[in-house]
Coordinates of C-alpha atoms in Angstrom, one line a residue:
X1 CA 102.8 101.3 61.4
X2 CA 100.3 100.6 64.3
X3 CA 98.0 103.5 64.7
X4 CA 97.7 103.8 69.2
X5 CA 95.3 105.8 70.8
X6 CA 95.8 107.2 73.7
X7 CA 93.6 106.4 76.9
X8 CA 92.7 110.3 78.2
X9 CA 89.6 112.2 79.6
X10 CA 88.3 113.0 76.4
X11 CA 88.3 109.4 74.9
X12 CA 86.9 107.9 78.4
X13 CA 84.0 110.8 78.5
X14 CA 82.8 109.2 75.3
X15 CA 82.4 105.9 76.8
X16 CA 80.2 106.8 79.9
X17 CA 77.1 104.7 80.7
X18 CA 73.8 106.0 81.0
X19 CA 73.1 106.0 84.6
X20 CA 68.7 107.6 84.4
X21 CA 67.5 108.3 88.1
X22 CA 64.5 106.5 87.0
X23 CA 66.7 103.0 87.0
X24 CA 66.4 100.4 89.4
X25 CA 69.0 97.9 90.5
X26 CA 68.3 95.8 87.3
X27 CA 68.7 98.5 85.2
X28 CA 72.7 98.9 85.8
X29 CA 73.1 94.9 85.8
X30 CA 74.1 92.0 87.6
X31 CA 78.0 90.9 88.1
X32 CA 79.1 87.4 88.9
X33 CA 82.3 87.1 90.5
X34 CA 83.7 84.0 90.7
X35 CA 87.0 84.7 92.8
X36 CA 88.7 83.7 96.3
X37 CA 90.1 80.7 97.8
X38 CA 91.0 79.2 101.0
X39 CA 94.0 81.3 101.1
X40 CA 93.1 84.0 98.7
X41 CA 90.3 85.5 100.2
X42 CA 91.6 88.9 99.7
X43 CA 91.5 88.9 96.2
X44 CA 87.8 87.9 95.7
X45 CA 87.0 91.1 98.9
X46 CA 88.7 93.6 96.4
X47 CA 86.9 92.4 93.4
X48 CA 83.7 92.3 94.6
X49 CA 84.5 96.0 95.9
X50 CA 85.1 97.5 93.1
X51 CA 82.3 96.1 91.0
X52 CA 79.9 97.3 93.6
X53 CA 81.6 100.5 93.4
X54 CA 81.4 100.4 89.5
X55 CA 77.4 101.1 90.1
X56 CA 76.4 97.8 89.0
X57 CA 72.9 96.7 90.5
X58 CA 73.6 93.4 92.1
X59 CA 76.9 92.2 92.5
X60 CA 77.3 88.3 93.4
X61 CA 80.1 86.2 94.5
X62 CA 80.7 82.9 93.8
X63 CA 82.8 81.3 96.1
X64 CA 84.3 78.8 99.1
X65 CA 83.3 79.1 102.4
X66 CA 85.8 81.4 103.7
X67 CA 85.8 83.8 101.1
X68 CA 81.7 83.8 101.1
X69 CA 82.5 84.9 105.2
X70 CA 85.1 87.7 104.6
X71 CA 83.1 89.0 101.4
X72 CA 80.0 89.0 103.9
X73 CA 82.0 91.1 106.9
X74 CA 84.0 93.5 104.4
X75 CA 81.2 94.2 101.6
X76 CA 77.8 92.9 103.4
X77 CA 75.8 94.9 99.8
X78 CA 77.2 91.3 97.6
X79 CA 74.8 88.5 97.2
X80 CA 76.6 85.0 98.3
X81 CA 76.9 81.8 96.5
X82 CA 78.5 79.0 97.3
X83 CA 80.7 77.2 95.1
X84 CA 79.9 73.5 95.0
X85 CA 82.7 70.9 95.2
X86 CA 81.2 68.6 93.3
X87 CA 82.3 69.1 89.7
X88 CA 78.6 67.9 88.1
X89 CA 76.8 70.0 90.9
X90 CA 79.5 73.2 89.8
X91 CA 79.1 73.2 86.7
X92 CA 75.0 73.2 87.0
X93 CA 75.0 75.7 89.7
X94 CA 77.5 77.9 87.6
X95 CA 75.4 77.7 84.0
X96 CA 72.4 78.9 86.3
X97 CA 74.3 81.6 87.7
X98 CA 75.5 83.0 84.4
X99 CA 72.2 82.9 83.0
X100 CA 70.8 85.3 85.6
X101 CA 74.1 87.7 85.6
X102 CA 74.7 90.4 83.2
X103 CA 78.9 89.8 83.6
X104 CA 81.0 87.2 84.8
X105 CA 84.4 88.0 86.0
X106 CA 86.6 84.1 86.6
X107 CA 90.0 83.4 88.2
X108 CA 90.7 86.4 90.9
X109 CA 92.4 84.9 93.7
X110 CA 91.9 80.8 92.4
X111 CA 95.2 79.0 92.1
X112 CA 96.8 77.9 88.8
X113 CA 95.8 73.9 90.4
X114 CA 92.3 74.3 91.3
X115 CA 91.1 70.7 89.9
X116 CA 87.6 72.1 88.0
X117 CA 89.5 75.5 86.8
X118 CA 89.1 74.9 83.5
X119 CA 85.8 73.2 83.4
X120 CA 84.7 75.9 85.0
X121 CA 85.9 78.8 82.6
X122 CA 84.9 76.8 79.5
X123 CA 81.3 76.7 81.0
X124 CA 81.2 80.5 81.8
X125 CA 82.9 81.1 78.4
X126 CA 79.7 79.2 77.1
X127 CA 77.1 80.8 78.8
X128 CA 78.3 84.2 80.0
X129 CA 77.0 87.1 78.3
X130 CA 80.4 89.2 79.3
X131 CA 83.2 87.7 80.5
X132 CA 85.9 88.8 82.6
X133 CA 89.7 86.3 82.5
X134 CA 91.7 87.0 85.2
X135 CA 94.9 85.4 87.1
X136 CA 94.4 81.7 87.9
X137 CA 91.7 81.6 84.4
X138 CA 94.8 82.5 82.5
X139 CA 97.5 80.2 83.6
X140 CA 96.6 76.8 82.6
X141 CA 99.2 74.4 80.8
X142 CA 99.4 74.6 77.0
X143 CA 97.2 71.8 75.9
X144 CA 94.4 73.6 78.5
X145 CA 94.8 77.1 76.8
X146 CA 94.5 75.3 73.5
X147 CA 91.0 74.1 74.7
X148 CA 89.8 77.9 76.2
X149 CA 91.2 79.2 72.9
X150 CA 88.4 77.9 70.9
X151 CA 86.3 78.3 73.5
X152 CA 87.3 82.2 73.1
X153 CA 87.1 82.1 69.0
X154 CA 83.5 81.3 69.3
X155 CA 82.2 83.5 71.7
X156 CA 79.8 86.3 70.1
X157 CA 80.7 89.1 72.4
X158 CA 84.6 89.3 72.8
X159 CA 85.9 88.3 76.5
X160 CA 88.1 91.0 78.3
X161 CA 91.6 89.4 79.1
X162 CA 93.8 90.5 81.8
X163 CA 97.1 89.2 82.1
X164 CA 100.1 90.8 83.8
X165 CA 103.7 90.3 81.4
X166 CA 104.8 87.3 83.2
X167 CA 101.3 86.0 82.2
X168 CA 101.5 87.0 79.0
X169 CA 104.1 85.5 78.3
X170 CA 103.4 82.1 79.6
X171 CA 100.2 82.1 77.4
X172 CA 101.6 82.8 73.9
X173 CA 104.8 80.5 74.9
X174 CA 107.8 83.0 74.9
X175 CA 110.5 84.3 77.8
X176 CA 108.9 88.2 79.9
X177 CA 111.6 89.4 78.3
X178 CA 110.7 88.7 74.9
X179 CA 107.5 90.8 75.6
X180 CA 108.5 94.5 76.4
X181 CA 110.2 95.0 72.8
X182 CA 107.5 93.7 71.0
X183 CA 104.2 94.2 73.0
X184 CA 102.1 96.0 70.7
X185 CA 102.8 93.3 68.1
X186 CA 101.9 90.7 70.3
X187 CA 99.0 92.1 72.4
X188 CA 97.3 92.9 68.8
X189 CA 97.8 89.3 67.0
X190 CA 96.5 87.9 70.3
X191 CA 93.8 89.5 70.5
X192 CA 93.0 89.1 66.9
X193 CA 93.4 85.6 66.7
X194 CA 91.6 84.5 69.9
X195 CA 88.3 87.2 69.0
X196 CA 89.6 88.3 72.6
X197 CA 89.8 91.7 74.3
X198 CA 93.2 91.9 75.8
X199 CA 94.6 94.4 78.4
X200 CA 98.0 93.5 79.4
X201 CA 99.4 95.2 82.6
X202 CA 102.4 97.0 83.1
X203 CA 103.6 100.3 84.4
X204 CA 101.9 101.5 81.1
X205 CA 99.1 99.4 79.7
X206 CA 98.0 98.4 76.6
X207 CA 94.6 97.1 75.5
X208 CA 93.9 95.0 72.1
X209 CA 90.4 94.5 70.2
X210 CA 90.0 91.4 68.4
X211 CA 89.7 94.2 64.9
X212 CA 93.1 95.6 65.6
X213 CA 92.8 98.6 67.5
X214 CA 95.4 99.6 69.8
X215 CA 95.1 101.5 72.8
X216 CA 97.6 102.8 75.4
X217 CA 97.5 104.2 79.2
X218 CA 100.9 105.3 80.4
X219 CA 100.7 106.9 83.6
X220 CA 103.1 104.9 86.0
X221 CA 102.5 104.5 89.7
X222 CA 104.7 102.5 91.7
X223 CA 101.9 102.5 94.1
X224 CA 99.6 100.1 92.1
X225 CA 102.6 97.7 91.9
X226 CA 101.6 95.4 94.5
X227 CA 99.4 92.7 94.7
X228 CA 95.5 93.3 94.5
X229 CA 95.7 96.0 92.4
X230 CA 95.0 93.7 89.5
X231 CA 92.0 92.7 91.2
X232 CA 90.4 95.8 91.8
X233 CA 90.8 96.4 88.1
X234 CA 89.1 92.9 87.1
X235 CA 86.0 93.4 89.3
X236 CA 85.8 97.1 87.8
X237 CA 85.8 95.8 84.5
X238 CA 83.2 93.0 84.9
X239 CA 80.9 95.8 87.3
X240 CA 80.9 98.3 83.9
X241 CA 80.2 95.3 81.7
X242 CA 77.4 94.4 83.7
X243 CA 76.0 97.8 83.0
X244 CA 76.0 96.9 78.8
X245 CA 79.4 98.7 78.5
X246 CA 81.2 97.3 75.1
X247 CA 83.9 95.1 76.3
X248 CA 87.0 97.0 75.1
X249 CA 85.3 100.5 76.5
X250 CA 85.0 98.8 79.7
X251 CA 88.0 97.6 79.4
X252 CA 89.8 101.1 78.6
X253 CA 87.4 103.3 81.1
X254 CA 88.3 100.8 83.8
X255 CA 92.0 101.1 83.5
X256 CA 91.9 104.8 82.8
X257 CA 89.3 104.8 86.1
X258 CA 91.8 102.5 88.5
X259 CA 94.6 104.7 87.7
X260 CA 93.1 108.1 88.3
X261 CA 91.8 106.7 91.7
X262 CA 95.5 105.4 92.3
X263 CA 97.2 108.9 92.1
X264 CA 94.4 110.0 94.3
X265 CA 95.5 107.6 96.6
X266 CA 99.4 108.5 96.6
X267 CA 98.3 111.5 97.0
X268 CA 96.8 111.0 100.2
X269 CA 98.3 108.3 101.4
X270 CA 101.9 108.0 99.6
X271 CA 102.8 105.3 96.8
X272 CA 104.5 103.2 99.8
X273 CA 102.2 103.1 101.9
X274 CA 98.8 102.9 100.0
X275 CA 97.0 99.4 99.7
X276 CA 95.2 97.9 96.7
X277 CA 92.8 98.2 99.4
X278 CA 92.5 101.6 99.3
X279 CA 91.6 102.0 95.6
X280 CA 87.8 101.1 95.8
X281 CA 87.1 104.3 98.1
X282 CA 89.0 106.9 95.8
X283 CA 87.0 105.7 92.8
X284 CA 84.7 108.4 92.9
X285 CA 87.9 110.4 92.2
X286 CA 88.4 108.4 89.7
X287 CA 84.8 109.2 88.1
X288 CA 85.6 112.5 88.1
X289 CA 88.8 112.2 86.5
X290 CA 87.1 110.7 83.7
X291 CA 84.2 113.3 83.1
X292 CA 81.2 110.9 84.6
X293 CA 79.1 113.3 86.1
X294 CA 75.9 111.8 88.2
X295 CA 74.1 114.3 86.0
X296 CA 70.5 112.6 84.4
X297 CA 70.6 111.6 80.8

């Protein structure tokens, strides 16, 4: 029998960073994102949101052109960084980059066919310190997931996984609907064999360690089911990584986190109405959902 724990106040209170008024903005880390596209600009805004809202120190992104210029007028705090369309002159600039971050969140708002997708993951799964998989880093073909597999395997701090069910699915090689009666069997041998941390997103979630724990938020909102919600979650993740969090108590304090500041948002603003948007700002109700006071430690 699979022994679940559940994600609550008193297991995420455990997990809270030590934020001393004596730090500076190295003390609470550096996150990378590497996120947005031409037409996806959005997601790469929400991401970097959210990780500046997780209290990192410095939060970069890592980008095209027209991402780098919305990122700039909707969260003018991130560092830009241009992402080279050269694949030799990407993949030096991105090594440099991951040596001087503290996290690295990849894929937010990059589509499945972005040519240097996978060159680009396997080099941040090499050279990261934490790593964040998201959306368009998840959904390469087969013989490419093979590759980012090992890549996974040999990393010596686990990487945090986020795939939605559809995702999921497509990555171990089944049907969605093959997933929902077997999840916590599947989420757990994933994780396990791919030395992976893996939170897979539905209206409840579930979150995998590569030594078989299980753990389990189920607090449906219809309001988070939209697109960018995932995103928000992501960049949260990578911004509490980037503060040394261990990667499955990121993982679990971020979901926990996101989901507290999304019933504070329906509650203002309505399930149908609120935006993925919206989450960032209601994360300090989120905080204090989860016990992290601002006092010293």
């Amino acid at each position: 029998m699979i022994d679940i724990r559940v994600i609550d106040r008193e297991l995420i209170s455990e997990f809270k960073p030590r934020r001393p008024e004596t730090g500076h903005k190295n003390t609470f880390g550096t996150a990378l994102i590497c996120a947005g596209s031409r037409y996806m600009t959005g997601a790469a805004v929400m991401a970097v949101g959210s990780a500046l809202r997780s209290g990192a120190g410095l939060v970069k992104i890592f980008s095209e052109e027209r991402t780098l210029n919305a990122v700039s007028s909707l969260e003018p705090c991130a560092i830009l960084e241009e992402r080279p369309d050269k694949t030799a002159d990407l993949l030096r600039k991105t090594a440099s980059l991951c040596k001087t971050s503290d996290s690295v969140l990849i894929g937010s708002g990059i589509p499945r066919d972005y040519t240097d997708m996978e060159v680009l993951t396997t080099v941040i799964l090499k050279e990261a310190k934490s790593v964040v998989m998201d959306a368009g880093a998840l959904s390469g073909e087969p013989d490419c997931q093979n590759r980012l597999e090992e890549c996974l395997k040999a990393r010596e701090v686990p990487a945090v996984l986020t795939p939605h069910v559809g995702e999921f699915a497509r990555m171990i090689g089944i049907a969605s609907s093959e997933v929902s009666g077997n999840a916590d069997e599947l989420v757990l041998d994933f994780a396990s064999r791919n030395n992976c941390v893996t939170v897979l997103k539905s209206y409840k979630t579930l979150i995998a360690t590569p030594d078989g724990k299980l753990y389990l938020h189920d607090a449906s909102n219809s309001g988070l089911a939209k697109g960018g919600s995932g995103d928000v979650l992501a960049g949260l993740i990578a911004g509490l990584l980037a503060q040394g969090m261990e990667p499955h108590k990121a993982a679990c304090s971020a979901v926990y986190i996101h989901s507290k500041a999304g019933e504070a948002a329906a509650e203002d603003i309505g399930k149908r109405a609120m935006l993925p948007s919206d989450l960032a700002l209601y994360l300090a109700d989120g905080y204090q959902s989860a016990g992290w006071s601002e006092d010293n430690e």
